CSV table of C-alpha atoms in Angstrom, one decimal:
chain,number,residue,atom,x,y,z
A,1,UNK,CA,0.0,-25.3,-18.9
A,2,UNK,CA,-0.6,-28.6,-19.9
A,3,UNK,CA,0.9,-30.1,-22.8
A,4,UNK,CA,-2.5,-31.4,-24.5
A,5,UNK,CA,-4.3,-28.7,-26.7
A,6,UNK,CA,-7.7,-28.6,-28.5
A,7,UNK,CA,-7.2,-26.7,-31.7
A,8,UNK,CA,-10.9,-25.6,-32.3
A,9,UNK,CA,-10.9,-24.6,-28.7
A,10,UNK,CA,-7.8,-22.6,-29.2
A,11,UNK,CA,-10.0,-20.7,-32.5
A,12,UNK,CA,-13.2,-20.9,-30.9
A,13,UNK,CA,-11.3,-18.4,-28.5
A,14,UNK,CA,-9.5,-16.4,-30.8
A,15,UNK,CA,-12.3,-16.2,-32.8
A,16,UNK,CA,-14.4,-14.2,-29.6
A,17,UNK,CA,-11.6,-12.0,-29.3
A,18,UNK,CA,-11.5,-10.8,-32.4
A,19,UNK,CA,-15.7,-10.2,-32.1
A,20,UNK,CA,-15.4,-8.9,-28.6
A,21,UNK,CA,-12.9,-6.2,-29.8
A,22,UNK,CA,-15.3,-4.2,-32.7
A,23,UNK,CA,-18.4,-2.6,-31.3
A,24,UNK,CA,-20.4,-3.5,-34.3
A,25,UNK,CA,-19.5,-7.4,-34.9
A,26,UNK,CA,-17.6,-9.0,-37.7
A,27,UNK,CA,-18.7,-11.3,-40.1
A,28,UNK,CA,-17.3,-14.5,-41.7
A,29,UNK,CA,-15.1,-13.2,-44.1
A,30,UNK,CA,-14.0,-10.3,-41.8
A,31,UNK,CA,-12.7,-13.1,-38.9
A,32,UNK,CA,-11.6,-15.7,-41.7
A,33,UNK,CA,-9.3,-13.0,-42.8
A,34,UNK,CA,-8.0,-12.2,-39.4
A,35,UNK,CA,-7.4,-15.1,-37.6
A,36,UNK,CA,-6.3,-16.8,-41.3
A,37,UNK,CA,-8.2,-19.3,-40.9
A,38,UNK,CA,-11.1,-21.1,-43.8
A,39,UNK,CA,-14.5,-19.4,-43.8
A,40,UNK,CA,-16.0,-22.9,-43.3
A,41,UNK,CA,-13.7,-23.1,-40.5
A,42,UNK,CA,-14.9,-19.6,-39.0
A,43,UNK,CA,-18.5,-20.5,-39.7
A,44,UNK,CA,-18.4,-23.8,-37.9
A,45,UNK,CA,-17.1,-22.9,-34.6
A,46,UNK,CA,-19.2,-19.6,-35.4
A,47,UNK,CA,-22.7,-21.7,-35.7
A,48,UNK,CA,-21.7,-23.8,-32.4
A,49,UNK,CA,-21.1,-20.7,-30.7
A,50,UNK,CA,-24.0,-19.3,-31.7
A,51,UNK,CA,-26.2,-22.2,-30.6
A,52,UNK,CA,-24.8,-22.1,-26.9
A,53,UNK,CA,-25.4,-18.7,-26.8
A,54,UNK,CA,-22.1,-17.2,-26.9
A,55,UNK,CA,-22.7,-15.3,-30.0
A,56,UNK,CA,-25.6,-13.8,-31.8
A,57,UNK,CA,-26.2,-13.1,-35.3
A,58,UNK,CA,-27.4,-9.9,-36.7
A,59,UNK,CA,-30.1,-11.6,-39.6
A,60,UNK,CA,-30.0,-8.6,-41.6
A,61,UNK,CA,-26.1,-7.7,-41.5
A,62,UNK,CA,-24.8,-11.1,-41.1
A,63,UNK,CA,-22.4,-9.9,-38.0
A,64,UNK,CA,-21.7,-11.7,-34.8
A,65,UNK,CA,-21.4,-10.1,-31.2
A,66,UNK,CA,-21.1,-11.7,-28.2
A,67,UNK,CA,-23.9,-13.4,-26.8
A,68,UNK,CA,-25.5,-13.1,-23.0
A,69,UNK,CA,-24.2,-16.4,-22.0
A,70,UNK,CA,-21.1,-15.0,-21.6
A,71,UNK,CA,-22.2,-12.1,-19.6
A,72,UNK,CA,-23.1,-14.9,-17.0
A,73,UNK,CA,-20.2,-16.7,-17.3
A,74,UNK,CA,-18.3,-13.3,-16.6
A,75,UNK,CA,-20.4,-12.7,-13.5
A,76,UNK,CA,-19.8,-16.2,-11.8
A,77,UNK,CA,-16.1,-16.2,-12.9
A,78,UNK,CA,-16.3,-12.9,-10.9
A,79,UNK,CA,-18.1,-14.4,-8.4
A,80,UNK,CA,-16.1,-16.9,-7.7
A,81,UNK,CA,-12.9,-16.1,-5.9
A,82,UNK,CA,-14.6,-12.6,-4.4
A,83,UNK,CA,-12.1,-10.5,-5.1
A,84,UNK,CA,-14.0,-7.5,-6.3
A,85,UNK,CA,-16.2,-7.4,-3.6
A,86,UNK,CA,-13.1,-7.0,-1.3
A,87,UNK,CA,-10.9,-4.9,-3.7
A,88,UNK,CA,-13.8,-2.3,-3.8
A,89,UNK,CA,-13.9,-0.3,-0.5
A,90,UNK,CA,-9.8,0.0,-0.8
A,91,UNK,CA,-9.8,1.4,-4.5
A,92,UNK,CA,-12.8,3.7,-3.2
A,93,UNK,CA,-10.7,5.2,-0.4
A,94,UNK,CA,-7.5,5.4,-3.3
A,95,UNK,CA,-10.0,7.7,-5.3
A,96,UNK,CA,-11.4,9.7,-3.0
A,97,UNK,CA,-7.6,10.2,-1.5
A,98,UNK,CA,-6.1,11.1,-5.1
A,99,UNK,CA,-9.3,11.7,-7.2
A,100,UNK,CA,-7.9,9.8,-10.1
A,101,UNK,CA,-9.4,6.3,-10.9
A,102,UNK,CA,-8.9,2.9,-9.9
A,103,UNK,CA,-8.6,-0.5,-11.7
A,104,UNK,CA,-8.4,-3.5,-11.1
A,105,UNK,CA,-7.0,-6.7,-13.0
A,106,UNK,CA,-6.4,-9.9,-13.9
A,107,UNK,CA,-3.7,-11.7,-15.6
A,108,UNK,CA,-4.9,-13.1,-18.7
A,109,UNK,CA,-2.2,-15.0,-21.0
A,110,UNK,CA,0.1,-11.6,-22.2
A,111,UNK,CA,-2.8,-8.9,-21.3
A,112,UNK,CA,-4.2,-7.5,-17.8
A,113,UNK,CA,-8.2,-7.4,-18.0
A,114,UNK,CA,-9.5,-5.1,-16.3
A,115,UNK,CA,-12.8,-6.4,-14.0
A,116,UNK,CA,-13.8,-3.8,-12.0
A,117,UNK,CA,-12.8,0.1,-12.2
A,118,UNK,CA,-13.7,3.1,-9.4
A,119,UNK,CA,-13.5,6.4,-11.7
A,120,UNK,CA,-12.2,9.5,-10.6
A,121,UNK,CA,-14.9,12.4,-9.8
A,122,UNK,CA,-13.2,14.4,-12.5
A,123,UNK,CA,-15.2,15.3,-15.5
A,124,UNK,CA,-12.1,14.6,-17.4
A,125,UNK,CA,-10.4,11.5,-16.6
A,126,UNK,CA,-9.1,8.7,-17.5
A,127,UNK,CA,-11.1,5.3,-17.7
A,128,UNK,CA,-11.5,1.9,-19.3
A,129,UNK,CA,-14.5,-0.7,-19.9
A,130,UNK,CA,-14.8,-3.3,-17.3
A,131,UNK,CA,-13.6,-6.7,-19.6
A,132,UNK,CA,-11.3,-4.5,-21.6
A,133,UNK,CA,-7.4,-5.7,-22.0
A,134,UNK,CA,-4.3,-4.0,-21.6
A,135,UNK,CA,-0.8,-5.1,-22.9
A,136,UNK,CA,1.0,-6.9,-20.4
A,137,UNK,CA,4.2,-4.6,-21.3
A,138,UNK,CA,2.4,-1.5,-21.2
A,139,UNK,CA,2.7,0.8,-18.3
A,140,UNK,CA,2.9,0.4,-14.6
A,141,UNK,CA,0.6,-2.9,-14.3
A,142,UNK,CA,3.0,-4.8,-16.9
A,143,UNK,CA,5.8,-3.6,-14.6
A,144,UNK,CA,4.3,-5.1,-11.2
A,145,UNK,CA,3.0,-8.7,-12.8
A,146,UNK,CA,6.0,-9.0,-14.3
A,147,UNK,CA,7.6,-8.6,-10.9
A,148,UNK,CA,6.3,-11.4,-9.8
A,149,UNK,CA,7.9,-13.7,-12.3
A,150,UNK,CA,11.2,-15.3,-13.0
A,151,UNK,CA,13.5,-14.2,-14.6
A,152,UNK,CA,13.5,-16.9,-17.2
A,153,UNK,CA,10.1,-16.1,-17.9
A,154,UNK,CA,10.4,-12.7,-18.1
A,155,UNK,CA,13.2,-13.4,-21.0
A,156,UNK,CA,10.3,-15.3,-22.9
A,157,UNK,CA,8.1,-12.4,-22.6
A,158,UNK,CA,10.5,-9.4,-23.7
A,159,UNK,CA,11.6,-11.9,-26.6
A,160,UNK,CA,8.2,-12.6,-27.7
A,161,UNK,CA,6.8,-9.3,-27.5
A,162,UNK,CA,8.0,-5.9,-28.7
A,163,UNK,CA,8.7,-3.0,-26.2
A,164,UNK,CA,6.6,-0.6,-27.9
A,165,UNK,CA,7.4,3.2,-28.0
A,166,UNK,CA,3.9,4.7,-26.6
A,167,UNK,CA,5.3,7.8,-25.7
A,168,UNK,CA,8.5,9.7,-25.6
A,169,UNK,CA,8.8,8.2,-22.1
A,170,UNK,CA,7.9,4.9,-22.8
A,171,UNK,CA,11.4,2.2,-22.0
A,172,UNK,CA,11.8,0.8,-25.2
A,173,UNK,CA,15.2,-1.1,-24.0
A,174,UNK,CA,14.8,-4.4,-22.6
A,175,UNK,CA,18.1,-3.9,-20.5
A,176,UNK,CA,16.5,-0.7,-18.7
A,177,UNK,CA,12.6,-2.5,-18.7
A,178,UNK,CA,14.3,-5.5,-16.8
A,179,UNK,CA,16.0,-2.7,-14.1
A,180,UNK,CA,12.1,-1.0,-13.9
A,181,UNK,CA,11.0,-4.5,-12.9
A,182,UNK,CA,13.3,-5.5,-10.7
A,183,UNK,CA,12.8,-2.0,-9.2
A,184,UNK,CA,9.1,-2.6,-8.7
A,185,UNK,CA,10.1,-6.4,-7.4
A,186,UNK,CA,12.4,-4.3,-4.2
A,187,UNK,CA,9.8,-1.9,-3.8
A,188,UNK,CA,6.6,-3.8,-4.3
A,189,UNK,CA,5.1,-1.2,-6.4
A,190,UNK,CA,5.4,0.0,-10.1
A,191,UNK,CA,5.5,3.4,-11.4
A,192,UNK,CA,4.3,4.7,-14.8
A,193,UNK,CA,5.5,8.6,-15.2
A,194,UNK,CA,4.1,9.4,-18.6
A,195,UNK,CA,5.2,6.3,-20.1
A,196,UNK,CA,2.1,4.8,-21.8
A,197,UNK,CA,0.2,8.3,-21.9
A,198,UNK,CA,1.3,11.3,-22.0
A,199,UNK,CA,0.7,13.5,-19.3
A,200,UNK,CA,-0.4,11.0,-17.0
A,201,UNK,CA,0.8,8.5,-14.3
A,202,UNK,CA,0.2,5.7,-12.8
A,203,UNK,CA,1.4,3.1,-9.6
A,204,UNK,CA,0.5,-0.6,-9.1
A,205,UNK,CA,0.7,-3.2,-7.1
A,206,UNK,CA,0.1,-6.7,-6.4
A,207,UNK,CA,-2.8,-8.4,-4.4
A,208,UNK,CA,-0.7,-11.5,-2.5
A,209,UNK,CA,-3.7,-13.3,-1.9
A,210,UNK,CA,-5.5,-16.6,-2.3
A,211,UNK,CA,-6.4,-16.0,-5.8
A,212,UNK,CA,-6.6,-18.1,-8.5
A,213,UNK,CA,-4.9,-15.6,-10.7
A,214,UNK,CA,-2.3,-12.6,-10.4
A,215,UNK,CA,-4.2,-9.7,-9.7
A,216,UNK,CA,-3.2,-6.1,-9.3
A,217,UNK,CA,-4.6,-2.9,-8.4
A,218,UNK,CA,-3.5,0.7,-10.0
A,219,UNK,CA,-4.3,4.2,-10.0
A,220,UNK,CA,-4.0,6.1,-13.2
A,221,UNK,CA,-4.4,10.0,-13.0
A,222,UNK,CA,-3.1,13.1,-14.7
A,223,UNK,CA,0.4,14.9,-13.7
A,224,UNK,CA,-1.5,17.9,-13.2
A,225,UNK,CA,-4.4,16.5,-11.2
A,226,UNK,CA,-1.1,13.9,-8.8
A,227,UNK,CA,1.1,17.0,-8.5
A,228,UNK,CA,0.0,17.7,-4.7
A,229,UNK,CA,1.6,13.5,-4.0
A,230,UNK,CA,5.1,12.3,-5.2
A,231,UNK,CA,5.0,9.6,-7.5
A,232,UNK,CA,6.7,7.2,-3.8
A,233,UNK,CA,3.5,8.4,-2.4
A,234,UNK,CA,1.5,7.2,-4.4
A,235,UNK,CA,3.6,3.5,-5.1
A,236,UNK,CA,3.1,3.1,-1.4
A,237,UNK,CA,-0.8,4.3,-1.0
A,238,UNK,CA,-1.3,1.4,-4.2
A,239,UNK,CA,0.8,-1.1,-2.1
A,240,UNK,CA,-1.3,-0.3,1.0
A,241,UNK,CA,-4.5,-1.5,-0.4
A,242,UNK,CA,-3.0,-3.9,-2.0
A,243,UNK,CA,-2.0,-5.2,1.0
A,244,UNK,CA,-5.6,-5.0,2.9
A,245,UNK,CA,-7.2,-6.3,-0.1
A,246,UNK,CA,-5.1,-9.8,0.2
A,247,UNK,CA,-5.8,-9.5,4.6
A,248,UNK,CA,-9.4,-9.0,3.9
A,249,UNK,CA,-9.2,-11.7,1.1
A,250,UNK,CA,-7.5,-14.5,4.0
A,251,UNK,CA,-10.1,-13.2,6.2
A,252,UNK,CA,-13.3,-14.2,4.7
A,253,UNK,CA,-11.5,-17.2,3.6
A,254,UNK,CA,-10.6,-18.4,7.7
């Protein structure tokens, strides 16, 4: 990161966030209050926003959404470095082979977004919105990006942000999160074991490939529908297409 910043960037920002994350909008006052920021301030960057399309107003209930301009920005920032087009065959074969479902993510500042997700055939399962965020601490795909860090800035990260207690499972120590990590750095996969939800588990891995961003791949399922594979099993199976993600990756890129 560089060390020049643009304020009303950094709000402009903040500001979609907080709009992206409630299904029916939020209006001035709403996002003023959050983001502690002036209403002026909000409506500003709010009115620009909403002129480049990024936002739209509701004219009766005064909310904002997100606009369709981002939905194309979304798809050619997708677009662009081809990684879901090669990711998908691999997290196909994962499902099929486990019948729990497959994401795939991004890092994105202290969250993972998730851009593209094969669900399991179950009718109960577990799944998550393409474009939603998940804590960078939470679960197995914390574990692996963090793997790939150094130490130093892992130290920022468990400093700055609270190991939270999700379950009964969940390591709440930064002492025993640091040996998890390191674990997952030796093994090249992650393990969740009812940490973030209970009754259910999850491995990731890394995609070591010419990517603009970390990226990582994981399979979340429940205990009871994993019990036929051993948790190893299933780190390895996750590193495995991780691994032919990044060779298919270098391939179109020779």
């Amino acid at each position: 990161m560089n060390g020049y910043q643009a304020p009303v960037v950094t709000k402009a920002f903040r500001l979609l966030e907080v709009i992206s994350r409630r299904q029916e909008g939020a209006g001035i006052s709403e996002i003023a209050r959050i983001l502690n920021i002036s209403k002026g301030t909000v409506y500003g960057i709010a009115a620009a926003l909403e002129d480049a399309g990024a936002l739209v107003r509701d004219p009766v209930t005064k909310r904002y959404s997100l606009g369709f301009s981002l939905v194309e920005l979304g798809r050619r920032a997708r677009k662009g470095f081809d990684l879901n087009s090669a990711a998908r065959p691999h997290m196909q074969k994962l499902m099929e082979r486990f019948n729990a479902s497959v994401f795939l993510g991004v890092l994105n500042g202290n969250h993972v977004t998730i851009i593209d997700v094969v669900e399991s055939e179950h009718e109960l399962k577990i799944t998550s919105p393409v474009g939603s965020t998940v804590s960078l601490l939470a679960g197995a795909v914390g574990k692996v990006f963090l793997s790939a860090m150094e130490d130093r800035k892992i130290s920022e990260i468990l400093v700055g942000e609270r190991l939270s207690a999700y379950t009964a499972h969940s390591i709440i120590e930064p002492a025993e999160y640091r040996k998890a990590v390191e674990a997952a750095r030796i093994s090249g996969y992650a393990l969740d074991d009812e940490e973030y939800i209970l009754g259910v588990r999850a491995a990731a891995a890394l995609i070591e490939g010419p990517l603009p961003v970390p990226a990582a791949i994981w399979v979340v399922g429940f205990k009871t529908d994993l019990a036929g594979s051993t948790m190893e099993i299933l780190g390895a199976a996750v590193k495995a297409a991780a691994g032919a993600i990044a060779e298919d990756l270098r391939a179109r890129r020779a």
